[in-house]
Short mmCIF file of C-alpha atoms in Angstrom, two decimals:
data_model
loop_
_atom_site.label_atom_id
_atom_site.label_comp_id
_atom_site.label_asym_id
_atom_site.label_seq_id
_atom_site.Cartn_x
_atom_site.Cartn_y
_atom_site.Cartn_z
CA MET A 281 7.88 -31.96 11.88
CA THR A 282 9.95 -29.23 10.32
CA SER A 283 8.88 -27.82 7.03
CA LEU A 284 10.98 -28.45 3.95
CA ARG A 285 9.83 -25.08 2.72
CA PRO A 286 12.13 -22.42 4.18
CA VAL A 287 9.68 -19.55 3.67
CA ALA A 288 6.68 -21.30 5.18
CA GLY A 289 7.53 -20.46 8.80
CA ARG A 290 4.74 -21.84 10.93
CA LEU A 291 2.37 -22.22 8.01
CA GLN A 292 1.34 -25.79 7.30
CA PRO A 293 1.23 -26.07 3.54
CA ARG A 294 -0.29 -28.88 1.55
CA PRO A 295 -0.65 -29.33 -2.21
CA ALA A 296 -3.03 -26.65 -3.44
CA LEU A 297 -4.82 -28.95 -5.87
CA ASP A 298 -5.74 -31.23 -2.94
CA ALA A 299 -7.47 -28.43 -1.04
CA PRO A 300 -9.87 -26.72 -3.45
CA ASP A 301 -12.00 -25.48 -0.55
CA LEU A 302 -9.12 -23.21 0.49
CA LEU A 303 -9.08 -21.42 -2.87
CA ALA A 304 -11.41 -18.81 -4.34
CA GLY A 305 -13.17 -20.00 -7.52
CA PRO A 306 -11.10 -18.03 -10.04
CA VAL A 307 -7.87 -19.00 -8.25
CA ARG A 308 -8.78 -22.68 -8.39
CA ALA A 309 -9.51 -22.36 -12.10
CA ALA A 310 -6.19 -20.62 -12.72
CA LEU A 311 -4.29 -23.36 -10.88
CA VAL A 312 -6.03 -26.12 -12.79
CA SER A 313 -5.20 -24.47 -16.11
CA LEU A 314 -1.48 -24.22 -15.27
CA PRO A 315 0.85 -26.84 -16.76
CA ASP A 316 0.93 -29.84 -14.40
CA HIS A 317 4.56 -29.44 -13.35
CA LEU A 318 3.91 -25.84 -12.26
CA ALA A 319 0.58 -26.53 -10.54
CA ALA A 320 2.25 -29.32 -8.57
CA ARG A 321 4.65 -26.78 -7.05
CA CYS A 322 1.86 -24.68 -5.54
CA ALA A 323 0.82 -25.24 -1.96
CA VAL A 324 -1.88 -23.76 0.23
CA ALA A 325 -1.98 -23.23 3.98
CA GLU A 326 -4.93 -22.38 6.18
CA ILE A 327 -4.53 -19.25 8.32
CA ASP A 328 -6.52 -17.20 10.80
CA PRO A 329 -8.57 -14.86 8.55
CA ALA A 330 -7.95 -12.03 11.03
CA LEU A 331 -4.24 -12.27 10.16
CA ALA A 332 -4.59 -12.11 6.37
CA ASP A 333 -2.80 -8.77 6.10
CA THR A 334 0.90 -9.07 5.38
CA ALA A 335 2.41 -7.53 8.48
CA ALA A 336 0.20 -9.54 10.86
CA LEU A 337 0.67 -12.73 8.86
CA CYS A 338 4.45 -12.51 8.74
CA GLU A 339 4.68 -11.82 12.44
CA ARG A 340 2.32 -14.54 13.60
CA TYR A 341 3.43 -17.27 11.22
CA GLN A 342 7.11 -16.26 11.07
CA VAL A 343 7.17 -15.82 7.33
CA PRO A 344 10.07 -13.57 6.28
CA LEU A 345 8.81 -10.29 4.84
CA HIS A 346 10.97 -10.76 1.74
CA ALA A 347 9.24 -14.11 1.10
CA SER A 348 5.82 -12.50 1.08
CA ALA A 349 4.42 -10.68 -1.94
CA ASN A 350 1.62 -8.14 -2.08
CA CYS A 351 -0.78 -7.91 -5.00
CA VAL A 352 -2.39 -4.51 -5.52
CA VAL A 353 -4.87 -3.62 -8.24
CA VAL A 354 -4.18 -0.38 -10.03
CA THR A 355 -6.48 1.44 -12.38
CA GLY A 356 -6.51 4.53 -14.56
CA LYS A 357 -8.35 5.99 -17.50
CA ARG A 358 -7.36 6.81 -21.02
CA GLY A 359 -9.83 8.29 -23.48
CA GLY A 360 -12.76 7.36 -21.25
CA VAL A 361 -11.70 3.72 -21.08
CA GLN A 362 -10.76 2.37 -17.69
CA ARG A 363 -7.62 0.21 -17.63
CA TRP A 364 -6.63 -2.27 -14.96
CA ALA A 365 -3.48 -4.01 -13.89
CA ALA A 366 -2.28 -6.04 -10.96
CA CYS A 367 1.10 -5.27 -9.43
CA VAL A 368 2.96 -7.90 -7.46
CA VAL A 369 5.84 -6.67 -5.31
CA LEU A 370 7.78 -8.14 -2.42
CA ALA A 371 6.42 -7.08 0.96
CA THR A 372 9.71 -5.28 1.62
CA THR A 373 8.91 -2.92 -1.25
CA ARG A 374 6.02 -0.80 -2.53
CA ALA A 375 4.69 -0.55 -6.05
CA ASP A 376 5.81 2.51 -7.99
CA VAL A 377 2.25 3.29 -9.09
CA ASN A 378 2.84 6.85 -10.20
CA GLY A 379 5.99 5.92 -12.16
CA VAL A 380 6.46 2.63 -13.99
CA VAL A 381 2.86 1.42 -13.56
CA ARG A 382 1.34 4.61 -14.86
CA ARG A 383 3.63 4.54 -17.90
CA ARG A 384 2.95 0.84 -18.56
CA LEU A 385 -0.81 1.37 -18.39
CA ASP A 386 -0.42 4.50 -20.49
CA VAL A 387 -2.91 6.45 -18.41
CA ARG A 388 -2.75 10.04 -17.25
CA LYS A 389 -3.12 9.08 -13.63
CA ALA A 390 -2.92 5.70 -11.95
CA SER A 391 -4.37 4.92 -8.55
CA PHE A 392 -5.24 1.99 -6.31
CA ALA A 393 -8.60 0.56 -7.27
CA GLY A 394 -11.28 0.84 -4.59
CA GLN A 395 -11.87 -2.14 -2.34
CA ASP A 396 -15.47 -2.77 -3.47
CA GLU A 397 -14.56 -2.59 -7.12
CA VAL A 398 -11.62 -4.97 -6.72
CA VAL A 399 -13.73 -7.54 -4.89
CA GLU A 400 -16.48 -7.27 -7.46
CA ARG A 401 -14.22 -7.59 -10.50
CA THR A 402 -11.89 -10.30 -9.23
CA GLY A 403 -14.28 -12.52 -7.28
CA MET A 404 -11.66 -12.60 -4.51
CA GLU A 405 -11.84 -11.45 -0.91
CA TYR A 406 -10.08 -8.25 0.07
CA GLY A 407 -6.91 -9.21 1.89
CA GLY A 408 -6.64 -12.32 -0.26
CA ILE A 409 -6.14 -10.68 -3.65
CA THR A 410 -3.67 -12.75 -5.64
CA PRO A 411 -2.10 -12.69 -9.11
CA LEU A 412 -3.58 -16.12 -9.94
CA GLY A 413 -7.02 -16.05 -11.48
CA LEU A 414 -7.37 -12.34 -12.23
CA PRO A 415 -9.81 -11.25 -14.95
CA ALA A 416 -8.66 -12.00 -18.50
CA GLY A 417 -6.84 -9.13 -20.14
CA TRP A 418 -5.37 -7.63 -16.98
CA PRO A 419 -1.63 -7.27 -17.19
CA VAL A 420 -0.02 -8.96 -14.19
CA LEU A 421 3.06 -6.83 -13.50
CA LEU A 422 5.73 -8.63 -11.51
CA ASP A 423 8.72 -7.05 -9.87
CA ALA A 424 11.91 -8.79 -10.98
CA GLY A 425 12.46 -9.92 -7.38
CA VAL A 426 9.07 -11.64 -7.40
CA ALA A 427 9.69 -13.50 -10.64
CA ALA A 428 13.10 -14.68 -9.42
CA ALA A 429 11.95 -15.89 -5.98
CA ASP A 430 12.12 -19.60 -5.21
CA GLU A 431 8.94 -19.47 -3.24
CA LEU A 432 6.57 -16.73 -2.11
CA VAL A 433 3.56 -16.43 0.13
CA VAL A 434 0.71 -14.79 -1.79
CA GLY A 435 -3.07 -14.62 -1.43
CA SER A 436 -5.42 -17.46 -2.27
CA GLY A 437 -8.42 -15.31 -3.10
CA LEU A 438 -9.71 -15.99 0.42
CA ARG A 439 -8.73 -14.45 3.74
CA ARG A 440 -8.51 -17.80 5.48
CA SER A 441 -5.60 -19.24 3.50
CA LYS A 442 -2.39 -18.32 1.67
CA LEU A 443 -0.69 -19.82 -1.34
CA LEU A 444 2.98 -20.73 -1.51
CA VAL A 445 4.12 -20.44 -5.09
CA PRO A 446 7.45 -20.22 -6.92
CA GLY A 447 8.10 -16.93 -8.73
CA ALA A 448 8.35 -18.98 -11.92
CA VAL A 449 4.66 -19.91 -11.62
CA LEU A 450 3.69 -16.25 -11.39
CA ALA A 451 5.88 -15.42 -14.37
CA ALA A 452 4.08 -18.13 -16.36
CA LEU A 453 0.61 -16.69 -15.71
CA PRO A 454 -1.38 -15.27 -18.62
CA GLY A 455 -0.64 -11.54 -18.88
CA ALA A 456 2.46 -11.74 -16.69
CA GLU A 457 5.16 -9.14 -17.39
CA VAL A 458 8.36 -8.79 -15.41
CA ILE A 459 9.26 -5.17 -14.67
CA GLU A 460 12.69 -4.50 -13.23
CA TYR A 461 11.94 -1.67 -10.82
CA LEU A 462 8.24 -2.16 -10.12
CA GLY A 463 8.86 -2.29 -6.38
CA ARG A 464 10.64 0.51 -4.59
CA ALA A 465 12.35 -0.02 -1.27
CA ASN A 466 10.33 1.12 1.75
CA HIS A 467 13.02 3.57 2.71
CA ASP A 468 14.10 6.38 0.39
CA MET B 11 -6.07 47.28 24.26
CA LEU B 12 -5.92 48.20 20.61
CA GLU B 13 -2.23 49.04 20.85
CA TYR B 14 -1.52 45.36 21.51
CA LEU B 15 -3.69 44.15 18.64
CA ASP B 16 -0.75 42.67 16.75
CA LEU B 17 0.21 40.59 19.77
CA TYR B 18 -3.30 39.21 20.08
CA VAL B 19 -3.32 38.34 16.40
CA PHE B 20 -0.04 36.47 16.76
CA GLU B 21 -1.30 34.68 19.82
CA ILE B 22 -4.37 33.47 17.90
CA LEU B 23 -2.20 32.31 15.00
CA TYR B 24 0.12 30.47 17.39
CA TRP B 25 -2.74 28.59 19.02
CA ALA B 26 -4.66 27.93 15.82
CA ALA B 27 -1.66 26.20 14.24
CA VAL B 28 -1.67 23.41 16.83
CA PRO B 29 -4.96 21.70 15.86
CA VAL B 30 -4.01 22.10 12.21
CA GLY B 31 -0.74 20.32 12.91
CA ILE B 32 -2.47 17.56 14.85
CA PHE B 33 -4.94 17.13 12.01
CA ALA B 34 -2.04 16.71 9.56
CA PHE B 35 -0.36 14.12 11.81
CA VAL B 36 -3.57 12.13 12.32
CA HIS B 37 -4.34 12.27 8.61
CA ALA B 38 -0.85 10.99 7.81
CA MET B 39 -1.37 8.16 10.28
CA LEU B 40 -4.62 7.00 8.68
CA GLN B 41 -3.29 6.55 5.14
CA ARG B 42 -2.10 3.20 3.82
CA ALA B 43 1.67 3.04 3.72
CA ASP B 44 2.01 2.08 0.06
CA ALA B 45 -0.03 5.12 -0.99
CA TYR B 46 2.94 7.38 -0.22
CA THR B 47 5.23 5.47 -2.57
CA ALA B 48 2.45 5.26 -5.14
CA ALA B 49 2.04 9.03 -5.04
CA ASP B 50 5.80 9.52 -5.34
CA LYS B 51 6.16 11.08 -1.90
CA LEU B 52 8.41 10.33 1.05
CA THR B 53 7.46 7.24 3.05
CA LYS B 54 4.72 7.11 5.65
CA PRO B 55 7.15 6.95 8.62
CA ALA B 56 8.97 9.97 7.18
CA TRP B 57 5.79 12.03 7.00
CA LEU B 58 4.68 10.88 10.43
CA GLY B 59 8.03 12.11 11.71
CA ILE B 60 7.76 15.42 9.88
CA THR B 61 4.20 16.22 10.93
CA GLY B 62 4.77 14.85 14.45
CA GLY B 63 7.93 16.91 14.85
CA ALA B 64 6.11 19.93 13.48
CA CYS B 65 3.40 19.50 16.13
CA ALA B 66 6.09 19.42 18.80
CA LEU B 67 7.58 22.67 17.47
CA LEU B 68 4.17 24.34 17.34
CA LEU B 69 3.51 23.32 20.95
CA LEU B 70 6.97 24.42 22.02
CA ASN B 71 6.23 27.84 20.60
CA LEU B 72 3.29 28.17 23.00
CA VAL B 73 5.39 27.54 26.10
CA VAL B 74 8.82 28.94 25.22
CA PRO B 75 8.87 32.72 24.71
CA GLY B 76 10.60 34.00 21.61
CA SER B 77 10.56 30.73 19.70
CA MET B 78 8.81 32.08 16.67
CA LEU B 79 11.38 30.44 14.42
CA PHE B 80 10.20 27.02 15.66
CA TYR B 81 6.67 28.11 14.91
CA LEU B 82 7.55 29.05 11.35
CA ILE B 83 9.44 25.81 10.70
CA GLY B 84 6.60 23.72 12.13
CA LEU B 85 3.96 25.64 10.25
CA VAL B 86 5.77 25.33 6.93
CA ALA B 87 6.17 21.56 7.41
CA VAL B 88 2.48 21.14 8.23
CA LEU B 89 1.42 23.27 5.27
CA VAL B 90 3.65 21.31 2.88
CA TYR B 91 1.93 18.14 4.04
CA LEU B 92 -1.56 19.58 3.75
CA VAL B 93 -1.08 21.34 0.43
CA ASP B 94 1.16 18.88 -1.44
CA VAL B 95 1.20 15.43 0.14
CA LYS B 96 -2.36 15.06 1.43
CA PRO B 97 -4.10 15.67 -1.93
CA ALA B 98 -1.68 13.36 -3.77
CA VAL B 99 -1.98 10.54 -1.26
CA THR B 100 -5.77 10.90 -1.18
CA GLU B 101 -6.10 10.90 -4.93
CA VAL B 102 -3.96 7.82 -5.49
CA GLN B 103 -6.29 5.86 -3.20
CA ARG B 104 -9.50 7.14 -4.67
CA GLY B 105 -9.58 5.64 -8.15
CA PRO B 106 -10.15 7.60 -11.32
CA ARG B 107 -12.88 10.18 -11.75
CA TRP B 108 -14.51 11.34 -14.94
#
């Protein structure tokens, strides 16, 4: 059977709400709290947890790199207060942490949050970090290309599955902000 | 022997630069690719090329007589990586400090 979802490659997606065991707790909660018509457009596919990282995933499951989005957690301090944000960029680009993200967070220096800290604060597995279900109050910064995408492969909060979601769902998340040049091309 | 002291000193500097260059290349290899963009530096493949090419020049200098210019170019490239890029790429992956 061929998939009706052009970006799915060899992934075998099914409705995300029907497979709660393939979603991390906070991700499941975020999906349930979405408006029904948006939640219905989200699918989940089981994968080999060893292939959760983007490059390996795209190669093995034949997902186009431009249909895969990475979610990185960025943090910085201002006046002794630590600020957090998630950045979602297409896998063909990299987040401009030191430029637009640093200015948006209004911190002196922005950096990737450490793996342990991210796992602890999000309740998601490293390699499965996703914009859905992040802690309340975190800005979810989306590259314009992410928000405009018909469908993207993103994390599910777990290493053993991926979500397929329209960019419009990500743009409708609490805290979502579309930033034109969040992602910078890999070559410059 | 003392009259050739300068030559010995140069020879030591030539050899010592090679492990430094290899260290820079290996360090560049071990960093996550998006850290380079995050730190506002050239991409990871670009820095792998620069430090790798620099290692080749530093090695070339050991076998080809009179190639000190290669040595200088290679050394400068390695030092730019170690002094400018390495701290920035490390810091952007480390999280904030008080």
